[in-house]
Amino acid sequence: MTRLHDEDADADDPLHPDEHIAPVPRISVQAFCETEQTLQAVTAAGQDRRLAKAHLTAKDGGLAAAIEAYESRPTPNVIVIESDGTRDILEGLDDLAGVCDPGTRVVVIGSPNDTAPYRELVRRGVNDYVVGPVETLDVVRSICSLFSASEAIITGRVIAVVGAKGGVGASTVAHNLAWTIARDLALDSVVIDLDLAFGTAGLDYNQDPVQGIANAVLSQDRPDTALMERLLAKCTDRLSLLAAPATLDRVYDFGAEAFDAVFDTLRMTTPCIVLDVPHQWSGWTRRALVNADDIVIVAEPDLANLRNTKNMLSVLKTARPNDRPPLYCLNQVGMHKRAEIEVKAFAKTMESQPIAVIPFDSKLFSTAANNGQMIAEVSKTHRTTLLFQNMANRLAGRGEVKKPKRSLLEPLLKKLKGRSGRGSAPHRKAS
């Protein structure tokens, strides 16, 4: 696929791993296709999570069918038209404009035979033009891009962190990751602790908010921006927390869509949302993972974690065919006197490398947990701090943070600098 901007082709890689495609609000989309390939791509796009709230229909006929259809009925929010290059596309768009309602957005899937300049297409109300043949992700990207600049569109990126097994430290990873994104990347972020009965985010951030995620999800009214602002606890200038009550005075059973309104509301105002997903497999946890922009599975290097990670990766890849594959990180690696699966063997089974391999350091992590601090606050120079920085950069679409290489001459220069300082001291005093 090629998207044209002002007669120049888009230079971006259409399948760039760091690309973020925001989901659309509740809209209606109707597509009129000329080829079977485009019809199949549009139909498959309707199953993508980012178009889950859209009502999308696709049929044959191209421009002629669209013009005939809208002579007698209202137009939807978005019309997708395929041109096969056999008729003058500008003339066809003029006829379509005569039957279109104001505010309808138009995407044209063109043919290499089309000769109309992009500016002429824009003058006729075309919002996006792509050159076929198109794939499913091309259709998703094109429709979603129509709303990305709107004030009401959901734009925030959701990162879901979940453990392959209980007790692997997934919450610790989630909390440090969110804190690093907020501090080092200067992105306003929110952590949502979804373990309502046993959540630890409040402890890790040294916060004790009276309200939190339970108030939002159990509210009788649909949560809006004003409500969410009241429920958020401020951890740093750029990081807020939607804490779990961590009490057992009630049972927290939810339907699959229970958290959708909360996530959608925060997406509209917050660039980054990190979900601390508890280790359980239910309708709502699966939905939270599938609908996230990125998924990180945290595992320890043992057999049960290997099996669970493999199963989760397989299920989530199948449920998200047009997304980046889920990522995983290995935590607590190198625990004393514990038999472990080697990182290479673990990666071979997963058929991918871990996003991070976090070494076991009981003193560092227990100190941070007991003090309500993050790892970087306990030790700025620890290698685990750099690992969280690299994870944050990758998940936020930035480059990897690399530790500067030490020069072979550095120790000698440092020694010479020390001698120079000692030798010049009397001179400075005399002056």
Short mmCIF file of C-alpha atoms in Angstrom, two decimals:
data_model
loop_
_atom_site.label_atom_id
_atom_site.label_comp_id
_atom_site.label_asym_id
_atom_site.label_seq_id
_atom_site.Cartn_x
_atom_site.Cartn_y
_atom_site.Cartn_z
CA MET A 1 0.00 0.00 0.00
CA THR A 2 1.10 3.57 -0.66
CA ARG A 3 -0.49 6.55 1.04
CA LEU A 4 0.01 9.83 -0.77
CA HIS A 5 0.62 13.14 0.95
CA ASP A 6 0.61 16.08 -1.40
CA GLU A 7 1.77 13.96 -4.34
CA ASP A 8 4.68 12.39 -2.38
CA ALA A 9 4.67 8.82 -1.16
CA ASP A 10 4.74 8.19 2.56
CA ALA A 11 8.30 7.39 3.59
CA ASP A 12 7.31 5.52 6.72
CA ASP A 13 7.54 1.74 6.80
CA PRO A 14 3.87 0.58 6.67
CA LEU A 15 4.61 -2.20 9.16
CA HIS A 16 7.00 -0.35 11.43
CA PRO A 17 7.11 -2.14 14.80
CA ASP A 18 6.84 1.11 16.76
CA GLU A 19 3.75 2.38 14.90
CA HIS A 20 0.79 3.20 17.10
CA ILE A 21 -2.68 3.01 15.57
CA ALA A 22 -5.34 4.39 17.88
CA PRO A 23 -8.81 2.78 17.89
CA VAL A 24 -11.84 4.61 16.52
CA PRO A 25 -14.97 5.70 18.42
CA ARG A 26 -18.43 4.35 17.59
CA ILE A 27 -18.78 5.09 13.88
CA SER A 28 -20.40 3.58 10.81
CA VAL A 29 -18.23 2.61 7.84
CA GLN A 30 -19.42 1.39 4.44
CA ALA A 31 -17.02 0.16 1.76
CA PHE A 32 -17.67 -0.33 -1.96
CA CYS A 33 -15.04 -2.57 -3.51
CA GLU A 34 -14.08 -3.45 -7.07
CA THR A 35 -11.88 -6.49 -6.35
CA GLU A 36 -12.27 -9.60 -4.23
CA GLN A 37 -8.92 -8.95 -2.52
CA THR A 38 -10.04 -5.53 -1.30
CA LEU A 39 -13.40 -6.93 -0.20
CA GLN A 40 -11.65 -9.56 1.90
CA ALA A 41 -9.21 -7.01 3.38
CA VAL A 42 -12.03 -4.66 4.39
CA THR A 43 -14.09 -7.51 5.87
CA ALA A 44 -11.11 -8.71 7.90
CA ALA A 45 -10.43 -5.14 9.06
CA GLY A 46 -13.88 -5.10 10.63
CA GLN A 47 -12.70 -7.85 13.01
CA ASP A 48 -9.65 -5.87 14.17
CA ARG A 49 -9.71 -4.70 17.81
CA ARG A 50 -9.17 -1.06 16.78
CA LEU A 51 -12.38 -1.09 14.74
CA ALA A 52 -14.31 -3.07 17.36
CA LYS A 53 -16.67 -0.16 18.02
CA ALA A 54 -17.23 0.61 14.35
CA HIS A 55 -20.12 -0.85 12.38
CA LEU A 56 -18.43 -1.81 9.12
CA THR A 57 -20.05 -3.28 6.02
CA ALA A 58 -18.44 -4.10 2.69
CA LYS A 59 -19.99 -4.81 -0.70
CA ASP A 60 -19.11 -4.91 -4.37
CA GLY A 61 -19.62 -2.18 -6.94
CA GLY A 62 -17.11 0.62 -6.35
CA LEU A 63 -18.02 4.25 -7.07
CA ALA A 64 -21.08 3.47 -9.17
CA ALA A 65 -22.65 1.35 -6.44
CA ALA A 66 -21.95 4.01 -3.80
CA ILE A 67 -23.56 6.78 -5.83
CA GLU A 68 -26.63 4.64 -6.48
CA ALA A 69 -26.90 3.61 -2.81
CA TYR A 70 -26.79 7.12 -1.36
CA GLU A 71 -29.32 8.63 -3.72
CA SER A 72 -32.01 7.19 -1.49
CA ARG A 73 -30.47 6.89 1.99
CA PRO A 74 -28.18 8.82 4.39
CA THR A 75 -24.42 8.38 4.21
CA PRO A 76 -22.40 6.84 7.08
CA ASN A 77 -19.53 8.47 8.99
CA VAL A 78 -16.96 6.99 6.60
CA ILE A 79 -17.22 5.79 3.01
CA VAL A 80 -14.44 3.65 1.52
CA ILE A 81 -14.41 3.64 -2.27
CA GLU A 82 -12.23 1.49 -4.51
CA SER A 83 -11.40 2.77 -7.98
CA ASP A 84 -10.29 0.28 -10.62
CA GLY A 85 -9.02 3.01 -12.97
CA THR A 86 -11.57 2.31 -15.72
CA ARG A 87 -13.46 5.57 -15.24
CA ASP A 88 -12.52 9.16 -14.47
CA ILE A 89 -12.17 9.19 -10.68
CA LEU A 90 -12.64 12.97 -10.40
CA GLU A 91 -15.91 12.84 -12.31
CA GLY A 92 -17.08 9.96 -10.11
CA LEU A 93 -16.20 11.86 -6.93
CA ASP A 94 -18.14 14.88 -8.17
CA ASP A 95 -21.20 12.65 -8.58
CA LEU A 96 -20.64 11.13 -5.13
CA ALA A 97 -20.38 14.60 -3.56
CA GLY A 98 -23.86 15.35 -4.87
CA VAL A 99 -25.40 12.59 -2.74
CA CYS A 100 -23.10 12.72 0.34
CA ASP A 101 -24.24 14.22 3.64
CA PRO A 102 -22.07 16.97 5.19
CA GLY A 103 -19.39 15.60 7.52
CA THR A 104 -19.01 12.24 5.80
CA ARG A 105 -15.35 11.26 5.43
CA VAL A 106 -14.15 9.55 2.27
CA VAL A 107 -11.27 7.12 1.76
CA VAL A 108 -10.34 6.22 -1.80
CA ILE A 109 -8.45 3.04 -2.60
CA GLY A 110 -7.00 3.93 -5.96
CA SER A 111 -5.46 2.15 -8.87
CA PRO A 112 -1.94 2.67 -10.23
CA ASN A 113 -3.73 3.78 -13.41
CA ASP A 114 -5.33 6.77 -11.66
CA THR A 115 -3.74 10.02 -12.85
CA ALA A 116 -5.63 12.52 -10.71
CA PRO A 117 -3.35 14.81 -8.62
CA TYR A 118 -3.72 14.46 -4.87
CA ARG A 119 -4.72 18.13 -4.49
CA GLU A 120 -7.64 17.60 -6.86
CA LEU A 121 -8.81 14.64 -4.79
CA VAL A 122 -8.65 16.74 -1.61
CA ARG A 123 -10.70 19.51 -3.27
CA ARG A 124 -13.41 16.95 -3.89
CA GLY A 125 -13.55 15.98 -0.22
CA VAL A 126 -11.27 12.92 -0.16
CA ASN A 127 -9.79 12.56 3.34
CA ASP A 128 -7.31 9.79 2.53
CA TYR A 129 -6.05 8.16 -0.67
CA VAL A 130 -4.19 4.86 -0.82
CA VAL A 131 -2.95 2.95 -3.83
CA GLY A 132 -3.98 -0.68 -3.98
CA PRO A 133 -3.68 -3.55 -3.61
CA VAL A 134 -4.36 -3.19 0.12
CA GLU A 135 -3.96 -5.51 3.08
CA THR A 136 -6.07 -5.66 6.23
CA LEU A 137 -3.73 -3.44 8.25
CA ASP A 138 -3.76 -0.81 5.47
CA VAL A 139 -7.52 -0.50 5.79
CA VAL A 140 -7.34 -0.33 9.60
CA ARG A 141 -4.65 2.34 9.47
CA SER A 142 -6.47 4.46 6.93
CA ILE A 143 -9.81 4.50 8.77
CA CYS A 144 -8.21 5.08 12.19
CA SER A 145 -6.05 7.93 10.87
CA LEU A 146 -9.19 9.89 9.96
CA PHE A 147 -9.93 10.38 13.65
CA SER A 148 -6.44 10.60 15.16
CA ALA A 149 -6.42 14.41 15.04
CA SER A 150 -9.89 14.77 16.54
CA GLU A 151 -10.22 16.10 20.08
CA ALA A 152 -12.67 13.35 20.93
CA ILE A 153 -10.64 10.44 19.63
CA ILE A 154 -8.99 7.87 21.82
CA THR A 155 -5.24 8.40 21.43
CA GLY A 156 -3.52 7.03 24.53
CA ARG A 157 -1.34 3.95 24.26
CA VAL A 158 -2.23 1.05 26.56
CA ILE A 159 0.51 -1.30 27.80
CA ALA A 160 -0.72 -4.41 29.61
CA VAL A 161 1.66 -6.27 31.94
CA VAL A 162 0.71 -9.72 33.20
CA GLY A 163 2.48 -12.59 34.92
CA ALA A 164 2.80 -16.02 33.33
CA LYS A 165 2.45 -17.39 36.85
CA GLY A 166 1.65 -15.97 40.26
CA GLY A 167 4.52 -14.41 42.19
CA VAL A 168 6.82 -13.74 39.24
CA GLY A 169 7.02 -9.99 39.91
CA ALA A 170 4.75 -8.75 37.12
CA SER A 171 3.35 -5.95 39.29
CA THR A 172 6.85 -4.76 40.18
CA VAL A 173 7.76 -4.69 36.49
CA ALA A 174 4.55 -2.82 35.60
CA HIS A 175 5.04 -0.19 38.30
CA ASN A 176 8.70 0.45 37.50
CA LEU A 177 7.94 0.55 33.79
CA ALA A 178 5.21 3.18 34.23
CA TRP A 179 7.39 5.25 36.56
CA THR A 180 10.26 5.17 34.05
CA ILE A 181 8.01 6.16 31.12
CA ALA A 182 6.71 9.13 33.12
CA ARG A 183 10.10 10.28 34.41
CA ASP A 184 12.57 9.50 31.63
CA LEU A 185 10.29 9.96 28.61
CA ALA A 186 8.27 12.83 30.10
CA LEU A 187 4.97 11.19 29.11
CA ASP A 188 1.93 11.73 31.31
CA SER A 189 1.06 8.22 32.46
CA VAL A 190 -1.47 6.35 34.56
CA VAL A 191 -1.05 2.99 36.29
CA ILE A 192 -4.24 1.00 36.78
CA ASP A 193 -4.02 -1.72 39.42
CA LEU A 194 -6.53 -4.32 38.26
CA ASP A 195 -5.92 -6.73 41.14
CA LEU A 196 -8.77 -5.29 43.19
CA ALA A 197 -8.44 -7.70 46.11
CA PHE A 198 -4.65 -7.94 46.48
CA GLY A 199 -3.16 -5.06 44.48
CA THR A 200 0.24 -3.67 45.53
CA ALA A 201 0.55 -0.50 43.45
CA GLY A 202 -0.41 1.70 46.40
CA LEU A 203 2.33 0.12 48.51
CA ASP A 204 4.96 0.32 45.76
CA TYR A 205 4.29 4.02 45.16
CA ASN A 206 3.85 4.77 48.88
CA GLN A 207 0.28 5.97 48.30
CA ASP A 208 -2.89 5.33 50.28
CA PRO A 209 -5.72 6.80 48.18
CA VAL A 210 -9.27 6.55 49.50
CA GLN A 211 -10.73 5.99 46.03
CA GLY A 212 -9.54 4.17 42.93
CA ILE A 213 -10.44 1.72 40.19
CA ALA A 214 -13.26 0.10 42.18
CA ASN A 215 -15.12 3.42 42.37
CA ALA A 216 -14.83 3.83 38.61
CA VAL A 217 -15.86 0.34 37.55
CA LEU A 218 -18.66 -0.01 40.12
CA SER A 219 -20.12 3.44 39.42
CA GLN A 220 -23.74 3.48 38.25
CA ASP A 221 -22.92 6.18 35.71
CA ARG A 222 -20.50 5.89 32.82
CA PRO A 223 -17.13 7.23 34.05
CA ASP A 224 -16.19 10.54 32.47
CA THR A 225 -13.02 12.63 32.52
CA ALA A 226 -14.08 14.62 35.58
CA LEU A 227 -14.70 11.46 37.61
CA MET A 228 -11.40 9.92 36.57
CA GLU A 229 -9.53 13.06 37.60
CA ARG A 230 -11.06 12.82 41.08
CA LEU A 231 -10.14 9.16 41.45
CA LEU A 232 -6.51 9.42 40.32
CA ALA A 233 -3.80 9.65 42.98
CA LYS A 234 -0.78 11.76 42.05
CA CYS A 235 2.50 9.84 42.41
CA THR A 236 4.82 12.24 40.55
CA ASP A 237 4.36 15.27 38.31
CA ARG A 238 3.65 13.01 35.35
CA LEU A 239 2.52 9.73 36.93
CA SER A 240 -0.89 9.03 38.44
CA LEU A 241 -2.35 5.91 40.01
CA LEU A 242 -5.77 4.34 39.82
CA ALA A 243 -5.34 2.15 42.86
CA ALA A 244 -7.01 -1.10 43.88
CA PRO A 245 -8.89 -1.14 47.20
CA ALA A 246 -6.94 -4.29 48.25
CA THR A 247 -9.69 -5.31 50.63
CA LEU A 248 -11.73 -8.50 50.94
CA ASP A 249 -15.05 -7.02 52.01
CA ARG A 250 -16.63 -8.01 48.70
CA VAL A 251 -16.09 -10.37 45.76
CA TYR A 252 -14.93 -8.71 42.56
CA ASP A 253 -16.67 -10.52 39.72
CA PHE A 254 -16.90 -8.62 36.43
CA GLY A 255 -18.27 -9.06 32.95
CA ALA A 256 -15.91 -9.04 29.98
CA GLU A 257 -16.62 -5.37 29.13
CA ALA A 258 -16.62 -4.02 32.68
CA PHE A 259 -13.45 -1.94 32.31
CA ASP A 260 -13.95 -0.71 28.73
CA ALA A 261 -15.42 2.66 29.69
CA VAL A 262 -12.62 3.33 32.18
CA PHE A 263 -9.91 2.55 29.63
CA ASP A 264 -11.61 4.57 26.88
CA THR A 265 -12.02 7.62 29.10
CA LEU A 266 -8.37 7.60 30.15
CA ARG A 267 -7.20 7.07 26.57
CA MET A 268 -8.71 10.43 25.63
CA THR A 269 -6.58 12.37 28.10
CA THR A 270 -3.51 10.28 28.91
CA PRO A 271 -0.68 9.45 26.47
CA CYS A 272 0.27 6.23 28.27
CA ILE A 273 -1.76 3.82 30.40
CA VAL A 274 -0.07 0.84 32.06
CA LEU A 275 -2.36 -1.97 33.15
CA ASP A 276 -1.21 -4.16 36.04
CA VAL A 277 -3.23 -7.26 35.10
CA PRO A 278 -3.58 -9.96 37.77
CA HIS A 279 -2.61 -13.56 36.99
CA GLN A 280 -6.00 -15.01 36.18
CA TRP A 281 -7.76 -16.03 32.98
CA SER A 282 -11.25 -14.57 32.79
CA GLY A 283 -13.33 -12.74 30.22
CA TRP A 284 -12.26 -9.29 31.35
CA THR A 285 -8.53 -10.06 31.80
CA ARG A 286 -8.39 -11.64 28.35
CA ARG A 287 -10.22 -8.64 26.87
CA ALA A 288 -7.87 -6.20 28.60
CA LEU A 289 -4.86 -8.01 27.12
CA VAL A 290 -6.29 -8.42 23.62
CA ASN A 291 -7.33 -4.75 23.39
CA ALA A 292 -4.02 -3.36 24.66
CA ASP A 293 -1.59 -1.78 22.21
CA ASP A 294 1.31 -3.73 23.68
CA ILE A 295 1.49 -6.74 25.99
CA VAL A 296 4.36 -7.76 28.26
CA ILE A 297 4.26 -11.22 29.84
CA VAL A 298 6.55 -11.55 32.87
CA ALA A 299 7.96 -15.00 33.55
CA GLU A 300 10.54 -16.79 35.65
CA PRO A 301 12.88 -19.31 33.99
CA ASP A 302 11.14 -22.53 35.04
CA LEU A 303 8.99 -25.15 33.33
CA ALA A 304 5.56 -23.91 34.45
CA ASN A 305 6.37 -20.36 33.34
CA LEU A 306 7.70 -21.64 30.02
CA ARG A 307 4.49 -23.58 29.34
CA ASN A 308 2.20 -20.71 30.41
CA THR A 309 4.15 -18.09 28.45
CA LYS A 310 4.05 -20.23 25.31
CA ASN A 311 0.30 -20.73 25.66
CA MET A 312 -0.38 -17.04 26.30
CA LEU A 313 1.76 -15.92 23.37
CA SER A 314 -0.04 -18.35 21.07
CA VAL A 315 -3.55 -17.32 22.14
CA LEU A 316 -2.83 -13.58 22.06
CA LYS A 317 -1.08 -13.71 18.68
CA THR A 318 -4.10 -15.49 17.21
CA ALA A 319 -6.52 -12.97 18.74
CA ARG A 320 -4.47 -9.99 17.46
CA PRO A 321 -3.45 -10.90 13.86
CA ASN A 322 -2.81 -7.27 12.82
CA ASP A 323 -0.88 -6.20 15.94
CA ARG A 324 2.69 -6.45 17.05
CA PRO A 325 3.22 -9.82 18.73
CA PRO A 326 3.18 -9.83 22.55
CA LEU A 327 6.52 -9.41 24.31
CA TYR A 328 7.85 -11.25 27.33
CA CYS A 329 10.55 -10.59 29.89
CA LEU A 330 12.36 -12.99 32.19
CA ASN A 331 12.48 -11.91 35.82
CA GLN A 332 14.45 -13.09 38.88
CA VAL A 333 17.04 -14.81 36.70
CA GLY A 334 20.05 -16.29 38.50
CA MET A 335 18.43 -17.07 41.85
CA HIS A 336 20.93 -18.81 44.13
CA LYS A 337 20.65 -22.63 44.31
CA ARG A 338 17.65 -22.74 41.98
CA ALA A 339 17.63 -24.93 38.88
CA GLU A 340 16.65 -22.71 35.95
CA ILE A 341 15.94 -23.05 32.25
CA GLU A 342 18.67 -21.21 30.37
CA VAL A 343 17.64 -17.98 28.66
CA LYS A 344 18.68 -19.35 25.24
CA ALA A 345 16.54 -22.44 25.70
CA PHE A 346 13.57 -20.37 26.91
CA ALA A 347 13.89 -18.04 23.91
CA LYS A 348 14.16 -20.96 21.50
CA THR A 349 10.85 -22.37 22.76
CA MET A 350 9.19 -18.94 22.47
CA GLU A 351 10.73 -18.41 19.01
CA SER A 352 11.63 -14.87 20.08
CA GLN A 353 14.03 -13.09 22.40
CA PRO A 354 12.86 -11.60 25.72
CA ILE A 355 12.49 -7.84 25.86
CA ALA A 356 14.56 -7.94 29.06
CA VAL A 357 16.32 -10.40 31.35
CA ILE A 358 16.09 -9.03 34.90
CA PRO A 359 18.63 -10.52 37.32
CA PHE A 360 17.64 -11.77 40.76
CA ASP A 361 18.63 -9.24 43.42
CA SER A 362 16.71 -9.79 46.63
CA LYS A 363 18.30 -6.89 48.49
CA LEU A 364 17.60 -4.32 45.77
CA PHE A 365 13.99 -5.32 45.15
CA SER A 366 13.06 -5.89 48.80
CA THR A 367 14.55 -2.52 49.78
CA ALA A 368 12.50 -0.80 47.08
CA ALA A 369 9.31 -2.65 48.05
CA ASN A 370 9.64 -1.99 51.78
CA ASN A 371 10.45 1.71 51.23
CA GLY A 372 7.71 2.33 48.68
CA GLN A 373 10.32 3.24 46.06
CA MET A 374 11.17 2.37 42.50
CA ILE A 375 14.38 0.57 41.54
CA ALA A 376 15.93 3.72 40.06
CA GLU A 377 15.27 5.59 43.32
CA VAL A 378 17.20 2.96 45.26
CA SER A 379 20.06 2.68 42.74
CA LYS A 380 20.32 4.98 39.73
CA THR A 381 23.28 3.08 38.30
CA HIS A 382 22.09 -0.50 38.79
CA ARG A 383 21.84 -2.48 35.54
CA THR A 384 18.18 -3.23 36.27
CA THR A 385 17.49 0.51 36.09
CA LEU A 386 18.90 0.53 32.55
CA LEU A 387 16.77 -2.50 31.69
CA PHE A 388 13.60 -0.65 32.69
CA GLN A 389 14.73 2.35 30.65
CA ASN A 390 15.21 0.16 27.59
CA MET A 391 11.80 -1.45 28.08
CA ALA A 392 10.16 1.96 28.47
CA ASN A 393 11.78 3.28 25.32
CA ARG A 394 10.83 0.27 23.25
CA LEU A 395 7.23 0.18 24.43
CA ALA A 396 6.84 3.93 23.89
CA GLY A 397 8.29 3.70 20.38
CA ARG A 398 11.68 5.19 21.20
CA GLY A 399 15.17 3.88 20.60
CA GLU A 400 17.10 1.70 22.99
CA VAL A 401 19.09 3.40 25.73
CA LYS A 402 22.63 2.15 25.55
CA LYS A 403 25.21 2.51 28.24
CA PRO A 404 28.15 4.56 26.93
CA LYS A 405 31.18 2.42 26.23
CA ARG A 406 34.15 2.97 28.49
CA SER A 407 37.36 3.96 26.77
CA LEU A 408 40.43 1.80 27.36
CA LEU A 409 42.27 4.99 28.28
CA GLU A 410 39.63 6.09 30.81
CA PRO A 411 41.39 4.67 33.93
CA LEU A 412 44.72 6.25 32.88
CA LEU A 413 43.14 9.62 32.12
CA LYS A 414 41.30 9.55 35.44
CA LYS A 415 44.58 8.86 37.28
CA LEU A 416 46.39 11.65 35.43
CA LYS A 417 43.54 14.03 36.13
CA GLY A 418 43.78 13.21 39.85
CA ARG A 419 47.53 13.85 39.90
CA SER A 420 47.07 17.10 38.00
CA GLY A 421 44.52 18.26 40.55
CA ARG A 422 46.80 17.48 43.48
CA GLY A 423 49.75 19.24 41.85
CA SER A 424 47.85 22.42 41.10
CA ALA A 425 46.29 22.85 44.52
CA PRO A 426 49.17 24.81 46.12
CA HIS A 427 49.30 27.11 43.11
CA ARG A 428 45.56 27.86 43.40
CA LYS A 429 45.95 28.50 47.13
CA ALA A 430 48.90 30.83 46.58
CA SER A 431 46.98 32.82 44.08
#
